N, CA, C and O of each residue as an XYZ file, in Angstrom:
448
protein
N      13.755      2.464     -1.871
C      12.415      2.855     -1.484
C      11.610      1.607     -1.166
O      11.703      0.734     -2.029
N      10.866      1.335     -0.158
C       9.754      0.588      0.210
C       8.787      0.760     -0.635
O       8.414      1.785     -1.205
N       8.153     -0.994     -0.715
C       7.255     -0.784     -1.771
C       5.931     -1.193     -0.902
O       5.968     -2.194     -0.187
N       4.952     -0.510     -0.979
C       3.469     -1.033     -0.564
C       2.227     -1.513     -1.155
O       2.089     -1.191     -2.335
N       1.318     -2.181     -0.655
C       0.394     -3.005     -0.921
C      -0.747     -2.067     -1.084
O      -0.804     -1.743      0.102
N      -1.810     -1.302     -1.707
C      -2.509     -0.063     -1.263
C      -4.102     -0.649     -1.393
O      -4.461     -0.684     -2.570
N      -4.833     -0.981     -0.705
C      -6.169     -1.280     -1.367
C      -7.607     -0.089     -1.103
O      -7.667      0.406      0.022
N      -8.601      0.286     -2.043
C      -8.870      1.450     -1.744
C     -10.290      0.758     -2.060
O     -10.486      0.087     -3.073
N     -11.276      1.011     -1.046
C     -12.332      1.053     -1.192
C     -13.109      2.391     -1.842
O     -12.535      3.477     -1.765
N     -14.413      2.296     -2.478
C     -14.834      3.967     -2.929
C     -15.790      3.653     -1.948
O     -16.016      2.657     -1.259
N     -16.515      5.268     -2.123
C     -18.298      5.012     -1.625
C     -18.852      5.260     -2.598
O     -18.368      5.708     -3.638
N     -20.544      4.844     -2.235
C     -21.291      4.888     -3.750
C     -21.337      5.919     -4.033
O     -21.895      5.926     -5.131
N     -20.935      7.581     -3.557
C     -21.465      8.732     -4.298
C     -19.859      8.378     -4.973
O     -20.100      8.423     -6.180
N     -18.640      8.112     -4.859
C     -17.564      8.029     -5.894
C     -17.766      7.309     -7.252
O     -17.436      7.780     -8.340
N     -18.465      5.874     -7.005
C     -18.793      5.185     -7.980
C     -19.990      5.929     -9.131
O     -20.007      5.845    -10.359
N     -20.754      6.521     -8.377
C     -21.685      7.000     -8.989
C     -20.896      8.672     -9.757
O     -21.348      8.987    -10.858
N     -20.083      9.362     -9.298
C     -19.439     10.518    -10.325
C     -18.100      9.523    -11.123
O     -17.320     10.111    -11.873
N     -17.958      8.111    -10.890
C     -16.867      7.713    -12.032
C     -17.932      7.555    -13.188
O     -17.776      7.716    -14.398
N     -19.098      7.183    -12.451
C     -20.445      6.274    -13.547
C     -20.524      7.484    -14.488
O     -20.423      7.230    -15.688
N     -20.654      8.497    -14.196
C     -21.223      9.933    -14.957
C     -20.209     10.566    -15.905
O     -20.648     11.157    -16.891
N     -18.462     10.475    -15.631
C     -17.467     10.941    -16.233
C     -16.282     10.309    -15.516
O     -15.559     10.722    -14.610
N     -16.328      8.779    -16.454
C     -15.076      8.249    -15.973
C     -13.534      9.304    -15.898
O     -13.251     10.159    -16.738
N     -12.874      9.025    -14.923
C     -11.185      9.714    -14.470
C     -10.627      8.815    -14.648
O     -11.086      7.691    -14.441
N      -9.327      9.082    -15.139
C      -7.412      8.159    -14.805
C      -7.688      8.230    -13.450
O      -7.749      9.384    -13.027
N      -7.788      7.754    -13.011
C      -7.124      7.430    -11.525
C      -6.007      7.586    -11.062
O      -5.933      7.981     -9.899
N      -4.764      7.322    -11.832
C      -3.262      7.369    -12.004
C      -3.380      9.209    -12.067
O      -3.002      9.842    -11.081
N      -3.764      9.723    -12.931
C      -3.532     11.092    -12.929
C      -4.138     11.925    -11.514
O      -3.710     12.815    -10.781
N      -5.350     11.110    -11.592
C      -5.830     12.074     -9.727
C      -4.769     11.957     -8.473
O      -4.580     12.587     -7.433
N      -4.380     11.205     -8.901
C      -3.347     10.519     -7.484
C      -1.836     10.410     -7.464
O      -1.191     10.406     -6.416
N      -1.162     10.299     -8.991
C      -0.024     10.450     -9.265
C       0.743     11.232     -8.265
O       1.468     10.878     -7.336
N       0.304     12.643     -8.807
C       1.201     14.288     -7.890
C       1.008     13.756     -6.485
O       1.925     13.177     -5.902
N       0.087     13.906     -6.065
C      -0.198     13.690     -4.347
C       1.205     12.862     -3.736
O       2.049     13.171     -2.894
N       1.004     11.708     -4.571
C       2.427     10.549     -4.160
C       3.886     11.615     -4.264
O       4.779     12.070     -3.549
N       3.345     11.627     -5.844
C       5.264     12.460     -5.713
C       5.035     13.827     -5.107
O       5.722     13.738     -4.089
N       4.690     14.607     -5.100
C       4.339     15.521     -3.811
C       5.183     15.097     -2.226
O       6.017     15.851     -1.724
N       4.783     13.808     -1.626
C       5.262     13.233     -0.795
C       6.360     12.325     -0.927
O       6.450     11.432     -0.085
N       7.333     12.410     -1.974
C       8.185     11.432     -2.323
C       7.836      9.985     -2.904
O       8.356      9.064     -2.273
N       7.350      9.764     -3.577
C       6.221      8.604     -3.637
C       6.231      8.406     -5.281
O       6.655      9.155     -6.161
N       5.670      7.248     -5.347
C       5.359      7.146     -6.824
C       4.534      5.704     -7.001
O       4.724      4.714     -6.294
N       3.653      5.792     -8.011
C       2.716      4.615     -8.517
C       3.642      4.097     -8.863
O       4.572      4.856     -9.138
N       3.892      2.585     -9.033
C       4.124      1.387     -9.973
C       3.022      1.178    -10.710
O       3.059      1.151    -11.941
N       1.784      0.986     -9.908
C       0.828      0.105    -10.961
C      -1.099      0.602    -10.240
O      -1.018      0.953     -9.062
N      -2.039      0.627    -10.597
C      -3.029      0.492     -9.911
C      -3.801     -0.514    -10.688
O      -3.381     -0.724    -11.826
N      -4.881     -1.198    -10.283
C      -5.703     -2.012    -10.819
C      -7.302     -1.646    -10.408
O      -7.341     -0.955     -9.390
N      -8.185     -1.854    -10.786
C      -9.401     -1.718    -10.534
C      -9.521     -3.412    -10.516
O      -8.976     -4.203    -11.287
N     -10.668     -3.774     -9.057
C     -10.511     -5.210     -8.636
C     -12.482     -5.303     -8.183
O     -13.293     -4.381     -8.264
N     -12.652     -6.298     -7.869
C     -13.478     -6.769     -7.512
C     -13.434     -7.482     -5.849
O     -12.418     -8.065     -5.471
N     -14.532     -7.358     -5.047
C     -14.552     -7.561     -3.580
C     -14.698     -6.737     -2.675
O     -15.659     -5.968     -2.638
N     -13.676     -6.769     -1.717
C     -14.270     -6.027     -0.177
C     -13.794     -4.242     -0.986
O     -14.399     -3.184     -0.813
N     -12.552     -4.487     -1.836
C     -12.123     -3.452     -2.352
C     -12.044     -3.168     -3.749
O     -11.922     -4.063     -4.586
N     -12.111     -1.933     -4.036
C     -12.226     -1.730     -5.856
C     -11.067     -0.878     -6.412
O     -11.211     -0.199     -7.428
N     -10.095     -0.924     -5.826
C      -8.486     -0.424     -6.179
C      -7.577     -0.803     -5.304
O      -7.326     -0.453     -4.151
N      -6.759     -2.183     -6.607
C      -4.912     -2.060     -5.960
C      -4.558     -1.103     -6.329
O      -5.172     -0.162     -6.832
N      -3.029     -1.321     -6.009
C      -2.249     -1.031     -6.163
C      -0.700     -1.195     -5.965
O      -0.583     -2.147     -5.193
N       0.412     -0.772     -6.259
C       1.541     -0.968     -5.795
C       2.620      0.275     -5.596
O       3.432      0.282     -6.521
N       2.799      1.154     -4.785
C       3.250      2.575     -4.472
C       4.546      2.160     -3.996
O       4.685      1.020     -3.554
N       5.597      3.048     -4.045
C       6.627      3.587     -3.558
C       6.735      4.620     -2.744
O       6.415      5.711     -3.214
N       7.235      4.553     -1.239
C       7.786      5.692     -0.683
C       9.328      5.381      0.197
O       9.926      4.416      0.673
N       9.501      6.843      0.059
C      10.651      6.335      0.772
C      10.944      5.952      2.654
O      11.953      5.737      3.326
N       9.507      6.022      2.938
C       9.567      5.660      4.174
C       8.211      5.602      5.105
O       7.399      6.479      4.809
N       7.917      4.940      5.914
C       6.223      4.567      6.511
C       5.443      5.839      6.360
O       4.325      5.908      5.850
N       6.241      6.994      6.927
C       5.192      7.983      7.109
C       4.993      8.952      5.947
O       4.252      9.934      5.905
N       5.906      8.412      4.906
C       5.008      8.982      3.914
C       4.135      8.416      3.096
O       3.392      9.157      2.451
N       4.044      7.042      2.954
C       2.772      6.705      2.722
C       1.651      6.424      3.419
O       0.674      5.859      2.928
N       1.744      6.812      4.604
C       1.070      7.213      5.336
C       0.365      8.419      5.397
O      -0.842      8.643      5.491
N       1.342      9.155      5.327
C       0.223     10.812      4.986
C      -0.442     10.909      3.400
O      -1.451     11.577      3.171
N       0.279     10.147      2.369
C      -0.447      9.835      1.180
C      -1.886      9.188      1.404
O      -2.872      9.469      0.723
N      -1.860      8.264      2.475
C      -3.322      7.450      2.423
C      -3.907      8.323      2.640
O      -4.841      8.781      1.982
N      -3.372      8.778      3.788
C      -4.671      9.713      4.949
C      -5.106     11.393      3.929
O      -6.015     12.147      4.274
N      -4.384     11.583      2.945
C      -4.006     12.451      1.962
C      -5.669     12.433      1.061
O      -6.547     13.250      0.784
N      -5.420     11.085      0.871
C      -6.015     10.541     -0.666
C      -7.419      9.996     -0.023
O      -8.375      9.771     -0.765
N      -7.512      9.759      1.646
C      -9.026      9.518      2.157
C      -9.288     10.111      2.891
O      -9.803      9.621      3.896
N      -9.009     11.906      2.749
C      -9.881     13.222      3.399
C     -10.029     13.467      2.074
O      -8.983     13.999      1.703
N     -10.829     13.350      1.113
C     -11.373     13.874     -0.404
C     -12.498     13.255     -0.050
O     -13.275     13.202     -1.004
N     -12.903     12.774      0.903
C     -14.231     11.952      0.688
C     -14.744     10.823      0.068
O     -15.512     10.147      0.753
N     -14.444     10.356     -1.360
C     -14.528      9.285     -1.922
C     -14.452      7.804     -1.555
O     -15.123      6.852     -1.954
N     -13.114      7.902     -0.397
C     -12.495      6.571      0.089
C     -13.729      5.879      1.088
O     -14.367      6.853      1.488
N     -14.159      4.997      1.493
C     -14.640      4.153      2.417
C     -13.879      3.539      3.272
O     -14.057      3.318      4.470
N     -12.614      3.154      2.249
C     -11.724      2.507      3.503
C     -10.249      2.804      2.282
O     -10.224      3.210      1.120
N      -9.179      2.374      3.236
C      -7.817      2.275      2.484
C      -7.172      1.308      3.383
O      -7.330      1.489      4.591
N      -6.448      0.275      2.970
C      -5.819     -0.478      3.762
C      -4.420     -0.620      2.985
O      -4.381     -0.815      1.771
N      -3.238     -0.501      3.817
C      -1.621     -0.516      3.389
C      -1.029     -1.414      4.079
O      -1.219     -1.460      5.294
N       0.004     -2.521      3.291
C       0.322     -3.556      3.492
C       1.753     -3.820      2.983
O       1.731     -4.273      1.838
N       2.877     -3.685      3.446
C       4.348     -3.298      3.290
C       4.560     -4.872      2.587
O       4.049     -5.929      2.959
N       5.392     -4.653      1.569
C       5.951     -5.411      0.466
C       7.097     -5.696      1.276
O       7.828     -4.870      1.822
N       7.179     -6.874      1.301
C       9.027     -7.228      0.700
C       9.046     -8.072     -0.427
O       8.123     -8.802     -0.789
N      10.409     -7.902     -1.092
C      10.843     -8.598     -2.174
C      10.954    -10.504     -1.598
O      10.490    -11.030     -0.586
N      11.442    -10.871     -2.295
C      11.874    -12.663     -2.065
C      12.695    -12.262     -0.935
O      12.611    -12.464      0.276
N      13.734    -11.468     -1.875
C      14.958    -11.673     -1.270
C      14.944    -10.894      0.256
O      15.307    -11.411      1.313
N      14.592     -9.953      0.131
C      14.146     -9.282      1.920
C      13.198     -9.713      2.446
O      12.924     -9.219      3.540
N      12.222    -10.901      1.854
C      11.883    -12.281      2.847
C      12.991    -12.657      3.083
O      13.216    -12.631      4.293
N      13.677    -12.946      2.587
C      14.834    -14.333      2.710
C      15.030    -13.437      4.374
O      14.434    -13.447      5.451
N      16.168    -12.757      3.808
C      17.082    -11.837      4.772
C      16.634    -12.149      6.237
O      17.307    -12.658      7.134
N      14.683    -11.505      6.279
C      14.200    -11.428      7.247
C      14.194    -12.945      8.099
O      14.775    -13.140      9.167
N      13.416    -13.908      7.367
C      13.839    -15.230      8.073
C      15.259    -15.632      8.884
O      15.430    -16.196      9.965
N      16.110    -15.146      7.985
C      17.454    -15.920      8.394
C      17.533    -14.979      9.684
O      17.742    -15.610     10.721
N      17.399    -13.501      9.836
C      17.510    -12.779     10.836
C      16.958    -13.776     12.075
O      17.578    -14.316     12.990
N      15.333    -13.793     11.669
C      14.558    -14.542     12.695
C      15.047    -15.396     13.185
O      15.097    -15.440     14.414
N      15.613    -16.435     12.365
C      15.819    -18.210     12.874
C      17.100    -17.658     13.737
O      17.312    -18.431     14.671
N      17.864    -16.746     13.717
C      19.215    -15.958     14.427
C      18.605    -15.927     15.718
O      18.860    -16.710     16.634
N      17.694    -14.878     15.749
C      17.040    -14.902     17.047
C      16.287    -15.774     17.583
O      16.031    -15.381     18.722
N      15.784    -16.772     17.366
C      15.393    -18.019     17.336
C      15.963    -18.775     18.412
O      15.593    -18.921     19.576
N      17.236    -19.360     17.585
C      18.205    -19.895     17.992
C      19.089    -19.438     19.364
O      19.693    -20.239     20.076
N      19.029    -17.915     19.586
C      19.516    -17.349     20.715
C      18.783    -17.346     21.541
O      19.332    -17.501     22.632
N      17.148    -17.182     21.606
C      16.316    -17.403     22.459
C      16.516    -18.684     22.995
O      16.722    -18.830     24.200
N      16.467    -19.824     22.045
C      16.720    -21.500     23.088
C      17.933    -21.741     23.396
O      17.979    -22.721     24.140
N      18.659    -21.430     23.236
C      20.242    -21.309     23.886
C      20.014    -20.516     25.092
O      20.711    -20.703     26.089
N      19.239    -19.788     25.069
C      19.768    -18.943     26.466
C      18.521    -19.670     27.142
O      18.790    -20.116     28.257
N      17.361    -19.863     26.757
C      16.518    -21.160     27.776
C      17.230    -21.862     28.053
O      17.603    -21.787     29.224
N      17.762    -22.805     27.295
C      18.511    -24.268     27.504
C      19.537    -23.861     28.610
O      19.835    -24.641     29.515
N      19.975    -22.817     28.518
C      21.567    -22.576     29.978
C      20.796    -21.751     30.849
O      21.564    -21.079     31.536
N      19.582    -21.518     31.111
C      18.913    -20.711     32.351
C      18.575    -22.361     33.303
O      18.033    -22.336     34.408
């Protein structure tokens, strides 16, 4: 499963019904994910442009994709921004791929 980056802005009428009767967050949002094949690793409450990480599992773009778009028609969201994880090691992978193609690109300059 692909792992993603999730950052969730609120609006002030959200902040203002957490202010009145704080929620898990994990529990509002949990099902929705696995609903769609999906699952939390972790959420955080943060400070800045945004006021929730996170780190989700799906098994593929478009389902965390319909999770975002899922989780910001409730109204609350201001914004959501998703940002695909790789591990070290599927950095690694990906580089060595690259410098592959790299390398075939100036080889085939160099003999044109």
């Amino acid at each position: 499963m692909a792992k993603y980056l999730v950052q969730v802005g609120y609006t002030a009428e959200a902040w203002a019904l957490l202010g009145r009767g704080p929620q898990n967050v994990m529990e509002r949002v949990q099902s929705s994910a696995e609903a769609l094949g999906g699952s939390i690793e972790s959420l955080f409450f943060c400070f800045g442009d945004f006021d929730l990480l996170g780190v989700v599992e799906f098994p593929d773009p478009r389902g965390v994709a319909s999770w975002s778009m899922a989780v910001s028609s409730g109204g609350d969201v201001r914004a959501f921004k998703t940002t695909t994880l790789l591990s070290v090691e599927e950095g690694l992978q990906a580089l060595g791929r690259a410098s592959q193609v790299t390398r075939a690109q100036r080889a085939a300059t160099a003999s044109a």
